CSV table of C-alpha atoms in Angstrom, one decimal:
chain,number,residue,atom,x,y,z
A,1,MET,CA,163.9,-47.9,209.6
A,2,SER,CA,161.9,-50.9,210.9
A,3,LYS,CA,161.5,-54.1,209.0
A,4,THR,CA,157.8,-53.4,208.6
A,5,MET,CA,158.5,-49.9,207.1
A,6,SER,CA,161.2,-51.5,204.8
A,7,ALA,CA,158.6,-54.0,203.5
A,8,VAL,CA,156.1,-51.3,202.9
A,9,ALA,CA,158.6,-49.1,201.1
A,10,ASN,CA,159.7,-52.1,198.9
A,11,PHE,CA,156.0,-52.8,198.1
A,12,LEU,CA,155.5,-49.2,197.0
A,13,ASN,CA,158.8,-49.0,195.1
A,14,ILE,CA,158.1,-52.2,193.1
A,15,LYS,CA,154.6,-51.0,192.4
A,16,HIS,CA,156.0,-47.8,191.0
A,17,LEU,CA,158.6,-49.7,189.0
A,18,TYR,CA,156.0,-51.9,187.3
A,19,ASN,CA,153.8,-48.9,186.5
A,20,ARG,CA,156.7,-47.3,184.7
A,21,ALA,CA,158.6,-50.3,183.3
A,22,GLY,CA,155.3,-52.0,182.4
A,23,PHE,CA,151.6,-51.3,182.5
A,24,GLY,CA,150.9,-52.2,186.2
A,25,ILE,CA,151.1,-55.3,188.3
A,26,SER,CA,148.6,-57.5,190.1
A,27,TYR,CA,148.3,-57.3,193.8
A,28,ARG,CA,149.2,-60.9,194.3
A,29,GLU,CA,152.4,-60.6,192.1
A,30,LEU,CA,153.3,-57.4,193.9
A,31,GLN,CA,153.0,-59.0,197.3
A,32,ASN,CA,155.2,-61.9,196.2
A,33,LEU,CA,157.9,-59.6,194.6
A,34,SER,CA,157.9,-57.2,197.6
A,35,ARG,CA,159.8,-59.9,199.6
A,36,THR,CA,162.6,-59.7,197.0
A,37,ASN,CA,165.5,-57.2,197.0
A,38,LEU,CA,164.7,-54.3,194.6
A,39,ASP,CA,167.9,-54.6,192.6
A,40,LYS,CA,167.2,-58.3,192.0
A,41,VAL,CA,163.6,-57.4,190.9
A,42,VAL,CA,165.1,-54.9,188.4
A,43,ASN,CA,167.6,-57.3,187.1
A,44,ASN,CA,165.0,-60.0,186.5
A,45,LEU,CA,162.7,-57.6,184.9
A,46,VAL,CA,165.3,-56.4,182.4
A,47,ASN,CA,166.9,-59.8,181.8
A,48,GLN,CA,163.5,-61.3,181.0
A,49,ALA,CA,162.8,-58.5,178.5
A,50,GLU,CA,166.0,-59.1,176.6
A,51,LYS,CA,164.6,-62.3,175.0
A,52,SER,CA,163.1,-61.7,171.6
A,53,ASP,CA,159.4,-62.2,171.0
A,54,ARG,CA,158.6,-61.2,167.4
A,55,LEU,CA,155.3,-60.3,165.8
A,56,THR,CA,154.6,-62.7,163.0
A,57,LEU,CA,151.2,-61.7,161.8
A,58,ILE,CA,152.2,-60.9,158.3
A,59,THR,CA,154.3,-63.5,156.5
A,60,ASN,CA,157.0,-63.0,153.8
A,61,GLY,CA,154.7,-64.9,151.4
A,62,GLU,CA,151.8,-62.5,152.0
A,63,TYR,CA,154.2,-59.5,151.4
A,64,ARG,CA,155.5,-61.0,148.1
A,65,ASP,CA,151.9,-61.6,147.0
A,66,SER,CA,151.1,-57.9,147.5
A,67,VAL,CA,154.3,-56.9,145.5
A,68,LEU,CA,153.2,-59.1,142.6
A,69,GLN,CA,149.7,-57.7,142.7
A,70,ARG,CA,151.0,-54.2,142.6
A,71,ALA,CA,153.3,-55.1,139.7
A,72,THR,CA,150.3,-56.4,137.8
A,73,ILE,CA,148.3,-53.3,138.5
A,74,TYR,CA,151.0,-51.0,137.3
A,75,ALA,CA,152.5,-53.2,134.5
A,76,LYS,CA,151.7,-50.7,131.8
A,77,ARG,CA,152.2,-47.0,131.8
A,78,GLY,CA,149.2,-44.6,131.4
A,79,GLU,CA,145.8,-44.6,133.1
A,80,LEU,CA,144.5,-47.7,134.8
A,81,ASN,CA,141.6,-49.5,133.2
A,82,ASP,CA,138.6,-50.5,135.2
A,83,ASP,CA,139.9,-53.9,136.2
A,84,GLN,CA,143.2,-52.4,137.4
A,85,LYS,CA,141.3,-49.8,139.4
A,86,MET,CA,139.3,-52.5,141.1
A,87,MET,CA,142.5,-54.5,141.8
A,88,ARG,CA,144.1,-51.4,143.3
A,89,LYS,CA,141.0,-50.8,145.5
A,90,ASP,CA,141.1,-54.4,146.7
A,91,LEU,CA,144.8,-54.2,147.4
A,92,ILE,CA,144.5,-51.0,149.4
A,93,ARG,CA,141.6,-52.5,151.4
A,94,MET,CA,143.6,-55.7,152.1
A,95,GLU,CA,146.6,-53.7,153.2
A,96,ASN,CA,144.5,-51.5,155.5
A,97,GLU,CA,142.9,-54.6,157.0
A,98,LYS,CA,146.4,-56.0,157.6
A,99,SER,CA,147.5,-52.7,159.2
A,100,ARG,CA,144.5,-52.8,161.5
A,101,ASP,CA,145.2,-56.5,162.4
A,102,LEU,CA,148.8,-55.7,163.1
A,103,ASN,CA,147.9,-52.8,165.4
A,104,ILE,CA,145.4,-55.0,167.3
A,105,ALA,CA,147.9,-57.9,167.5
A,106,TRP,CA,150.5,-55.6,169.2
A,107,VAL,CA,148.0,-54.1,171.6
A,108,GLU,CA,146.8,-57.5,172.6
A,109,ARG,CA,150.4,-58.6,173.0
A,110,MET,CA,150.9,-55.7,175.4
A,111,ILE,CA,147.8,-56.6,177.4
A,112,ASN,CA,148.7,-60.3,177.7
A,113,THR,CA,152.5,-60.3,177.8
A,114,ASP,CA,154.5,-62.1,180.3
A,115,SER,CA,157.3,-59.6,179.7
A,116,PRO,CA,155.8,-56.1,180.2
A,117,PHE,CA,159.1,-54.3,180.1
A,118,ARG,CA,159.9,-55.7,176.6
A,119,GLU,CA,156.7,-54.2,175.3
A,120,LYS,CA,157.2,-50.9,177.2
A,121,MET,CA,160.7,-50.6,175.6
A,122,THR,CA,159.2,-51.4,172.2
A,123,LEU,CA,156.6,-48.7,172.8
A,124,PHE,CA,159.4,-46.2,173.8
A,125,TRP,CA,161.4,-46.9,170.6
A,126,HIS,CA,158.2,-46.9,168.6
A,127,GLY,CA,157.8,-43.2,169.5
A,128,HIS,CA,161.4,-42.3,169.3
A,129,PHE,CA,161.9,-43.8,165.8
A,130,ALA,CA,158.4,-42.6,164.7
A,131,CYS,CA,157.5,-44.0,161.3
A,132,ARG,CA,154.4,-44.5,159.1
A,133,SER,CA,154.4,-47.2,156.5
A,134,ARG,CA,151.6,-48.1,154.2
A,135,VAL,CA,153.2,-51.5,153.8
A,136,PRO,CA,152.1,-53.5,156.9
A,137,PHE,CA,155.0,-56.0,156.4
A,138,PHE,CA,157.4,-53.1,156.7
A,139,ALA,CA,155.7,-51.8,159.8
A,140,GLN,CA,155.9,-55.2,161.4
A,141,GLN,CA,159.6,-55.5,160.4
A,142,LEU,CA,160.4,-52.2,162.1
A,143,ASN,CA,158.5,-53.1,165.3
A,144,ASN,CA,160.4,-56.4,165.4
A,145,ILE,CA,163.7,-54.5,165.1
A,146,GLN,CA,162.7,-52.3,168.0
A,147,ARG,CA,161.7,-55.3,170.2
A,148,GLU,CA,164.7,-57.4,169.2
A,149,HIS,CA,167.4,-54.7,169.7
A,150,GLY,CA,165.5,-52.4,172.1
A,151,LEU,CA,167.6,-53.5,175.1
A,152,GLY,CA,170.8,-54.3,173.3
A,153,SER,CA,173.4,-52.0,171.7
A,154,PHE,CA,171.9,-48.6,170.6
A,155,LYS,CA,174.4,-48.6,167.7
A,156,LYS,CA,173.0,-51.9,166.5
A,157,LEU,CA,169.4,-50.7,167.0
A,158,LEU,CA,170.1,-47.4,165.2
A,159,MET,CA,171.8,-49.2,162.3
A,160,GLU,CA,169.0,-51.7,161.8
A,161,VAL,CA,166.3,-49.0,162.0
A,162,SER,CA,168.3,-46.9,159.5
A,163,LYS,CA,168.4,-49.8,157.1
A,164,SER,CA,164.7,-50.8,157.5
A,165,PRO,CA,162.5,-50.5,154.4
A,166,ALA,CA,159.9,-48.7,156.5
A,167,MET,CA,162.3,-45.9,157.5
A,168,LEU,CA,164.1,-45.7,154.2
A,169,GLN,CA,160.8,-45.2,152.4
A,170,TYR,CA,159.3,-42.9,155.0
A,171,LEU,CA,162.3,-40.5,155.0
A,172,SER,CA,162.8,-40.7,151.2
A,173,ASN,CA,166.2,-42.3,151.2
A,174,GLN,CA,165.1,-44.4,148.2
A,175,GLN,CA,165.4,-41.2,146.3
A,176,ASN,CA,168.8,-40.3,147.8
A,177,LYS,CA,171.2,-40.9,144.9
A,178,LYS,CA,174.6,-39.7,143.7
A,179,GLY,CA,174.4,-36.3,142.1
A,180,LYS,CA,170.9,-35.8,143.5
A,181,PRO,CA,171.1,-36.2,147.3
A,182,ASN,CA,167.9,-36.2,149.4
A,183,GLU,CA,168.6,-34.7,152.8
A,184,ASN,CA,165.5,-35.9,154.6
A,185,PHE,CA,166.9,-39.0,156.3
A,186,ALA,CA,170.2,-37.4,157.1
A,187,ARG,CA,168.5,-34.5,158.8
A,188,GLU,CA,166.1,-36.5,160.9
A,189,LEU,CA,168.8,-39.0,161.9
A,190,MET,CA,170.6,-36.2,163.7
A,191,GLU,CA,167.7,-34.0,164.8
A,192,LEU,CA,165.3,-36.6,166.1
A,193,PHE,CA,167.2,-39.9,166.5
A,194,THR,CA,170.6,-39.0,167.9
A,195,LEU,CA,172.0,-35.5,168.5
A,196,GLY,CA,169.0,-33.2,168.8
A,197,ARG,CA,168.5,-29.8,167.1
A,198,GLY,CA,171.4,-27.4,167.3
A,199,ASN,CA,174.2,-29.9,167.6
A,200,TYR,CA,175.1,-30.1,163.9
A,201,SER,CA,175.3,-27.8,160.9
A,202,GLU,CA,173.6,-27.6,157.5
A,203,HIS,CA,176.9,-28.6,156.0
A,204,ASP,CA,176.9,-31.8,158.2
A,205,ILE,CA,173.5,-32.6,156.9
A,206,LYS,CA,174.5,-32.2,153.2
A,207,GLU,CA,177.7,-34.3,153.7
A,208,SER,CA,175.8,-37.0,155.6
A,209,ALA,CA,173.1,-37.2,152.9
A,210,ARG,CA,175.9,-37.9,150.4
A,211,ALA,CA,177.2,-40.7,152.6
A,212,PHE,CA,173.7,-42.4,152.7
A,213,THR,CA,173.3,-42.4,148.9
A,214,GLY,CA,172.6,-45.9,147.7
A,215,TRP,CA,171.0,-47.1,150.9
A,216,SER,CA,167.8,-48.8,149.6
A,217,PHE,CA,165.8,-52.0,149.7
A,218,ASP,CA,164.7,-54.7,147.2
A,219,LYS,CA,161.4,-56.2,146.2
A,220,ASP,CA,161.8,-58.8,149.0
A,221,GLY,CA,161.9,-56.1,151.6
A,222,GLU,CA,165.6,-56.5,152.3
A,223,PHE,CA,168.2,-53.8,152.7
A,224,VAL,CA,170.5,-53.4,149.7
A,225,PHE,CA,173.5,-51.0,149.1
A,226,ARG,CA,173.3,-49.9,145.5
A,227,ILE,CA,176.9,-49.0,144.9
A,228,ASN,CA,176.2,-47.4,141.5
A,229,GLN,CA,174.0,-44.9,143.2
A,230,HIS,CA,176.5,-44.1,146.0
A,231,ASP,CA,178.6,-41.0,146.1
A,232,ASP,CA,182.0,-42.3,146.9
A,233,ASP,CA,183.8,-38.9,146.7
A,234,THR,CA,185.5,-37.3,149.8
A,235,LYS,CA,183.2,-35.9,152.4
A,236,THR,CA,183.8,-33.7,155.5
A,237,PHE,CA,181.5,-34.5,158.5
A,238,PHE,CA,182.0,-33.0,162.0
A,239,GLY,CA,185.5,-31.9,161.0
A,240,LYS,CA,186.5,-35.4,159.8
A,241,THR,CA,187.3,-36.0,156.1
A,242,GLY,CA,187.1,-39.3,154.2
A,243,ASP,CA,185.2,-41.4,151.8
A,244,PHE,CA,182.4,-42.0,154.3
A,245,ASP,CA,179.4,-44.3,153.9
A,246,GLY,CA,176.3,-44.3,156.1
A,247,GLU,CA,177.8,-46.7,158.7
A,248,LYS,CA,180.8,-44.4,159.2
A,249,ILE,CA,178.5,-41.4,159.7
A,250,ILE,CA,176.6,-43.3,162.4
A,251,ASP,CA,180.0,-44.2,164.1
A,252,ILE,CA,181.0,-40.5,164.1
A,253,ILE,CA,177.6,-39.4,165.5
A,254,LEU,CA,177.9,-42.0,168.3
A,255,GLU,CA,181.4,-40.7,169.2
A,256,ASN,CA,179.7,-37.4,170.2
A,257,PRO,CA,178.6,-37.5,173.9
A,258,LYS,CA,175.7,-35.3,173.0
A,259,THR,CA,174.1,-38.3,171.5
A,260,ALA,CA,174.1,-40.1,174.8
A,261,THR,CA,172.7,-37.0,176.5
A,262,PHE,CA,169.9,-36.7,173.9
A,263,ILE,CA,168.8,-40.4,174.4
A,264,ALA,CA,169.2,-40.2,178.2
A,265,THR,CA,166.9,-37.2,178.2
A,266,LYS,CA,164.2,-38.9,176.2
A,267,VAL,CA,164.5,-42.0,178.4
A,268,TYR,CA,164.1,-39.7,181.5
A,269,LYS,CA,161.1,-38.0,180.2
A,270,PHE,CA,159.4,-41.2,179.2
A,271,PHE,CA,160.2,-43.3,182.3
A,272,VAL,CA,160.8,-40.8,185.1
A,273,ASN,CA,159.5,-37.2,184.7
A,274,ASP,CA,158.5,-34.8,182.0
A,275,ASN,CA,160.4,-32.2,183.9
A,276,VAL,CA,164.1,-32.9,183.4
A,277,ASN,CA,166.5,-33.0,186.3
A,278,GLU,CA,169.8,-32.1,184.6
A,279,THR,CA,171.9,-33.7,187.3
A,280,ASN,CA,170.1,-37.0,187.0
A,281,VAL,CA,170.2,-36.9,183.1
A,282,ASN,CA,173.9,-36.2,183.1
A,283,GLU,CA,174.5,-39.2,185.4
A,284,LEU,CA,172.5,-41.4,183.0
A,285,ALA,CA,174.2,-40.0,179.9
A,286,THR,CA,177.7,-40.5,181.3
A,287,HIS,CA,176.9,-44.1,182.2
A,288,PHE,CA,175.3,-44.7,178.8
A,289,TYR,CA,178.3,-43.3,176.9
A,290,ASN,CA,180.8,-45.2,179.0
A,291,SER,CA,178.9,-48.4,178.5
A,292,LYS,CA,179.3,-48.0,174.8
A,293,TYR,CA,175.5,-47.4,174.4
A,294,ASP,CA,174.3,-50.5,176.2
A,295,ILE,CA,170.6,-49.9,176.6
A,296,ALA,CA,169.9,-52.6,179.2
A,297,SER,CA,172.7,-51.1,181.4
A,298,LEU,CA,171.1,-47.7,181.0
A,299,MET,CA,167.7,-48.9,182.1
A,300,LYS,CA,169.1,-50.8,185.1
A,301,LYS,CA,170.8,-47.5,186.1
A,302,VAL,CA,167.5,-45.7,185.8
A,303,PHE,CA,165.5,-48.2,187.8
A,304,THR,CA,168.1,-48.7,190.6
A,305,ALA,CA,168.7,-45.0,191.1
A,306,PRO,CA,167.4,-43.7,194.5
A,307,TRP,CA,165.9,-40.6,192.8
A,308,PHE,CA,163.7,-42.8,190.5
A,309,TYR,CA,161.6,-43.6,193.6
A,310,ASN,CA,161.5,-40.0,195.0
A,311,GLU,CA,158.1,-38.7,195.8
A,312,GLU,CA,158.3,-36.1,192.9
A,313,ASN,CA,158.7,-38.9,190.4
A,314,VAL,CA,155.8,-41.1,191.6
A,315,GLY,CA,152.2,-40.7,190.3
A,316,ASN,CA,153.1,-37.6,188.3
A,317,LYS,CA,153.1,-38.7,184.7
A,318,ILE,CA,150.0,-38.7,182.5
A,319,LYS,CA,149.5,-42.1,180.9
A,320,SER,CA,149.7,-42.2,177.2
A,321,PRO,CA,146.6,-43.6,175.5
A,322,ALA,CA,148.4,-46.9,175.0
A,323,GLU,CA,149.5,-47.1,178.6
A,324,PHE,CA,145.9,-46.3,179.7
A,325,ILE,CA,144.2,-48.8,177.5
A,326,VAL,CA,146.7,-51.6,178.1
A,327,GLY,CA,146.9,-51.0,181.9
A,328,LEU,CA,143.1,-51.0,182.3
A,329,SER,CA,142.7,-54.1,180.1
A,330,SER,CA,145.5,-56.1,181.6
A,331,GLY,CA,144.6,-55.1,185.2
A,332,PHE,CA,141.0,-56.3,184.9
A,333,TYR,CA,141.7,-59.2,182.5
A,334,VAL,CA,139.5,-57.7,179.8
A,335,THR,CA,138.6,-59.8,176.7
A,336,TYR,CA,137.5,-57.8,173.7
A,337,ASN,CA,135.0,-59.7,171.6
A,338,ARG,CA,135.2,-57.0,169.0
A,339,PRO,CA,138.9,-56.1,169.0
A,340,GLN,CA,138.3,-53.2,166.5
A,341,LEU,CA,137.2,-51.2,169.6
A,342,LEU,CA,140.9,-51.0,170.4
A,343,ILE,CA,141.4,-49.1,167.2
A,344,GLN,CA,138.6,-46.6,168.0
A,345,LEU,CA,139.9,-46.1,171.5
A,346,GLN,CA,143.5,-45.3,170.2
A,347,SER,CA,142.2,-43.0,167.5
A,348,SER,CA,139.8,-41.1,169.8
A,349,LEU,CA,142.5,-40.6,172.5
A,350,GLY,CA,145.1,-39.4,170.0
A,351,GLN,CA,147.7,-42.2,169.9
A,352,TYR,CA,147.0,-44.6,166.9
A,353,LEU,CA,150.0,-47.0,167.0
A,354,PHE,CA,151.9,-47.4,163.8
A,355,ASN,CA,150.5,-44.0,162.7
A,356,PRO,CA,152.4,-41.2,164.5
A,357,PRO,CA,151.5,-37.6,163.5
A,358,ASN,CA,154.9,-37.1,162.0
A,359,VAL,CA,158.5,-38.2,162.2
A,360,ALA,CA,158.9,-36.4,165.6
A,361,GLY,CA,156.3,-38.8,167.1
A,362,TRP,CA,153.7,-38.0,169.7
A,363,PRO,CA,154.5,-34.9,171.8
A,364,GLY,CA,153.4,-36.8,175.0
A,365,GLY,CA,153.1,-35.2,178.5
A,366,ARG,CA,150.3,-32.7,178.9
A,367,SER,CA,149.4,-32.9,175.2
A,368,TRP,CA,147.7,-36.3,175.9
A,369,ILE,CA,144.9,-34.5,177.8
A,370,ASP,CA,142.5,-31.8,176.8
A,371,SER,CA,138.9,-31.3,178.1
A,372,SER,CA,137.3,-33.7,175.6
A,373,SER,CA,139.8,-36.5,175.8
A,374,LEU,CA,139.8,-36.3,179.6
A,375,MET,CA,136.1,-36.7,179.8
A,376,LEU,CA,136.3,-39.7,177.4
A,377,ARG,CA,139.1,-41.2,179.4
A,378,MET,CA,137.0,-41.0,182.5
A,379,ARG,CA,134.0,-42.7,180.8
A,380,ILE,CA,136.0,-45.5,179.3
A,381,PRO,CA,136.6,-47.6,182.4
A,382,SER,CA,132.9,-47.9,183.4
A,383,MET,CA,132.0,-48.7,179.8
A,384,VAL,CA,134.7,-51.3,179.3
A,385,LEU,CA,134.3,-52.9,182.7
A,386,ASN,CA,130.5,-52.9,182.5
A,387,ASP,CA,130.2,-53.6,178.8
A,388,GLY,CA,128.4,-50.4,177.9
A,389,GLU,CA,128.3,-48.0,175.0
A,390,ILE,CA,131.0,-45.4,174.3
A,391,ASP,CA,130.2,-42.2,172.4
A,392,PHE,CA,133.4,-41.3,170.5
A,393,SER,CA,134.0,-37.6,169.8
A,394,GLY,CA,136.2,-38.4,166.8
A,395,LYS,CA,139.7,-37.1,167.4
A,396,ALA,CA,141.1,-39.2,164.6
A,397,ASP,CA,144.0,-38.3,162.3
A,398,PRO,CA,142.4,-37.9,158.8
A,399,GLU,CA,144.8,-40.6,157.4
A,400,ASP,CA,143.4,-43.0,160.0
A,401,GLU,CA,139.8,-42.7,158.8
A,402,ALA,CA,140.1,-45.2,156.0
A,403,ILE,CA,141.2,-47.9,158.5
A,404,ILE,CA,138.6,-46.9,161.1
A,405,ALA,CA,135.9,-47.0,158.4
A,406,LEU,CA,136.6,-50.7,157.8
A,407,ASN,CA,135.3,-51.5,161.2
A,408,ARG,CA,131.9,-49.9,160.7
A,409,THR,CA,128.8,-50.9,158.8
A,410,THR,CA,126.5,-48.5,157.0
A,411,LYS,CA,123.9,-49.1,159.6
A,412,GLN,CA,126.1,-48.2,162.6
A,413,ASN,CA,126.1,-44.8,164.2
A,414,THR,CA,129.7,-43.7,163.4
A,415,THR,CA,130.2,-42.0,166.8
A,416,LYS,CA,129.0,-44.8,169.0
A,417,SER,CA,130.3,-48.2,169.7
A,418,TYR,CA,129.1,-51.1,171.9
A,419,VAL,CA,132.1,-52.3,173.8
A,420,ASN,CA,131.3,-56.0,173.7
A,421,ALA,CA,134.0,-56.7,176.2
A,422,LYS,CA,134.2,-58.7,179.4
A,423,ALA,CA,136.3,-58.0,182.4
A,424,ASP,CA,137.1,-61.2,184.5
A,425,TRP,CA,135.9,-59.9,187.8
A,426,PRO,CA,136.3,-63.2,189.7
A,427,LYS,CA,139.9,-63.4,188.5
A,428,PHE,CA,140.6,-59.7,189.4
A,429,LEU,CA,139.1,-60.0,192.9
A,430,SER,CA,140.8,-63.3,193.6
A,431,THR,CA,144.2,-61.5,193.5
A,432,PHE,CA,143.4,-59.6,196.7
A,433,PRO,CA,143.2,-60.7,200.3
A,434,LYS,CA,139.6,-61.6,201.2
A,435,ASP,CA,139.5,-59.0,203.9
A,436,ILE,CA,140.8,-56.1,201.8
A,437,LYS,CA,138.8,-52.9,202.3
A,438,PRO,CA,137.6,-50.5,199.6
A,439,LEU,CA,140.0,-47.9,200.7
A,440,GLN,CA,143.0,-50.3,200.5
A,441,LEU,CA,141.8,-51.3,197.0
A,442,ALA,CA,141.7,-47.6,195.9
A,443,GLN,CA,145.2,-47.1,197.3
A,444,PHE,CA,146.5,-50.0,195.2
A,445,ILE,CA,144.7,-49.0,191.9
A,446,LEU,CA,145.8,-45.3,192.1
A,447,GLN,CA,149.4,-44.2,191.9
A,448,PRO,CA,149.0,-40.7,193.4
A,449,LYS,CA,148.4,-40.7,197.1
A,450,LEU,CA,144.7,-40.6,198.1
A,451,ASN,CA,143.6,-37.2,199.2
A,452,ASP,CA,140.8,-36.5,201.8
A,453,LYS,CA,138.2,-36.0,199.1
A,454,ILE,CA,138.8,-39.4,197.5
A,455,SER,CA,139.1,-41.2,200.8
A,456,ALA,CA,135.7,-39.7,201.9
A,457,MET,CA,134.1,-40.8,198.6
A,458,ILE,CA,135.4,-44.4,199.0
A,459,ALA,CA,134.9,-44.8,202.7
A,460,ASN,CA,131.2,-45.8,202.6
A,461,ASN,CA,131.5,-48.1,199.6
A,462,LYS,CA,130.4,-51.6,200.3
A,463,GLY,CA,131.5,-53.4,197.2
A,464,LEU,CA,135.0,-53.9,195.8
A,465,ARG,CA,133.7,-54.1,192.2
A,466,SER,CA,131.9,-50.7,192.4
A,467,THR,CA,134.9,-49.2,194.1
A,468,ALA,CA,137.2,-50.4,191.3
A,469,VAL,CA,134.9,-48.8,188.7
A,470,GLU,CA,134.6,-45.6,190.6
A,471,VAL,CA,138.4,-45.3,191.2
A,472,THR,CA,139.3,-46.0,187.6
A,473,SER,CA,136.9,-43.3,186.5
A,474,MET,CA,138.7,-40.6,188.5
A,475,PRO,CA,141.1,-38.1,186.9
A,476,GLU,CA,143.8,-39.5,189.3
A,477,TYR,CA,143.7,-42.8,187.5
A,478,GLN,CA,145.2,-41.1,184.4
A,479,LEU,CA,148.5,-40.7,186.3
A,480,CYS,CA,151.1,-43.3,186.8
């Protein structure tokens, strides 16, 4: 292979890497990185993402204030009086506004981050450990756990998620007590978080639930082990017998190589291909297990594997709504003067962050696209990049409507929204060589290879700006 071909191949490989490990890359940055060895690029990308970068929108003090307000509202048993009802209404409104602000803060973090892989891994774990919390402080806590431990030890990540107030509350472990075990958390721990369905028995669920009795949290939002609620009798789990607590159950689960296979499969589907190649997944799972569940090591293995860059794994994945919104916004340096639009976009496209449909998370893959959502996706770029008006078809989860309603006034048409956004076209165009042609711009923006039809459409374009809008409005832009 000639040096020229090697440089071209490296350019395309790094472009693919940043589309999967992040949300895209600027042409200038890509040109600079393409002179660097691919393994070094991967190492730098992963190492940079291992630094913690917490969301701090909601403070401990604000959370404690809401706890005190709730205590005041429900101080006496019986029906609430009018003042208490008004206080409850105000508290719900405040928490909904905080939940909205937290969502926007994370989306804007993804758009403007200097560490795209950290945000992409957080997004992956956000879907894997899917959780709804009506307490915005708890939702922020869980997101910070996922970003802080998302490239560390999977055991540590799993333990911290399992002890988080958001998850303990969502999966009813607050009600899991000695003599009255609640199996909800124990079941989802194995089915959705570690082993996968079919790799445990109902007996294992029952015994595991007993081990997690007493796992709870206090009024400060901190994990506590309530020993008086814990079942300390002997339990038999996966053929082992002892006085197991929750931490021992997690240890036993991780001893099972099927856990490594389950996580490796989900990583493969998210970062590589919805169609699983068993040989590649087994290679990843063995590496993951032997590394004692080192997530960073697993991801380096993925991104340095030759098959990751094979043609069948490039430009073949449908972008999630988050990937689509963030990629478009970061790529064109978009500023949203009315950030609530980011809520409406997520809701209408079917991925409202912090509000998964259920504990299994978003199905992903082809489920992201139907006839109505595809048409909306194809309209969004021209509306955002040209500050137009978007007509939303309303694909919102019913539980999201309360939050979305906060962003509307009674005079607004509830299905239309003025974008009120600004793309920085001078900055975007300055990242390209001055002599770049529309066809070359299209090749950079799209991940799938240009076909004859697209090439013919672009060939006669005279402006780079009009070309960019046209290309981002194509169905092919929905693939990464």
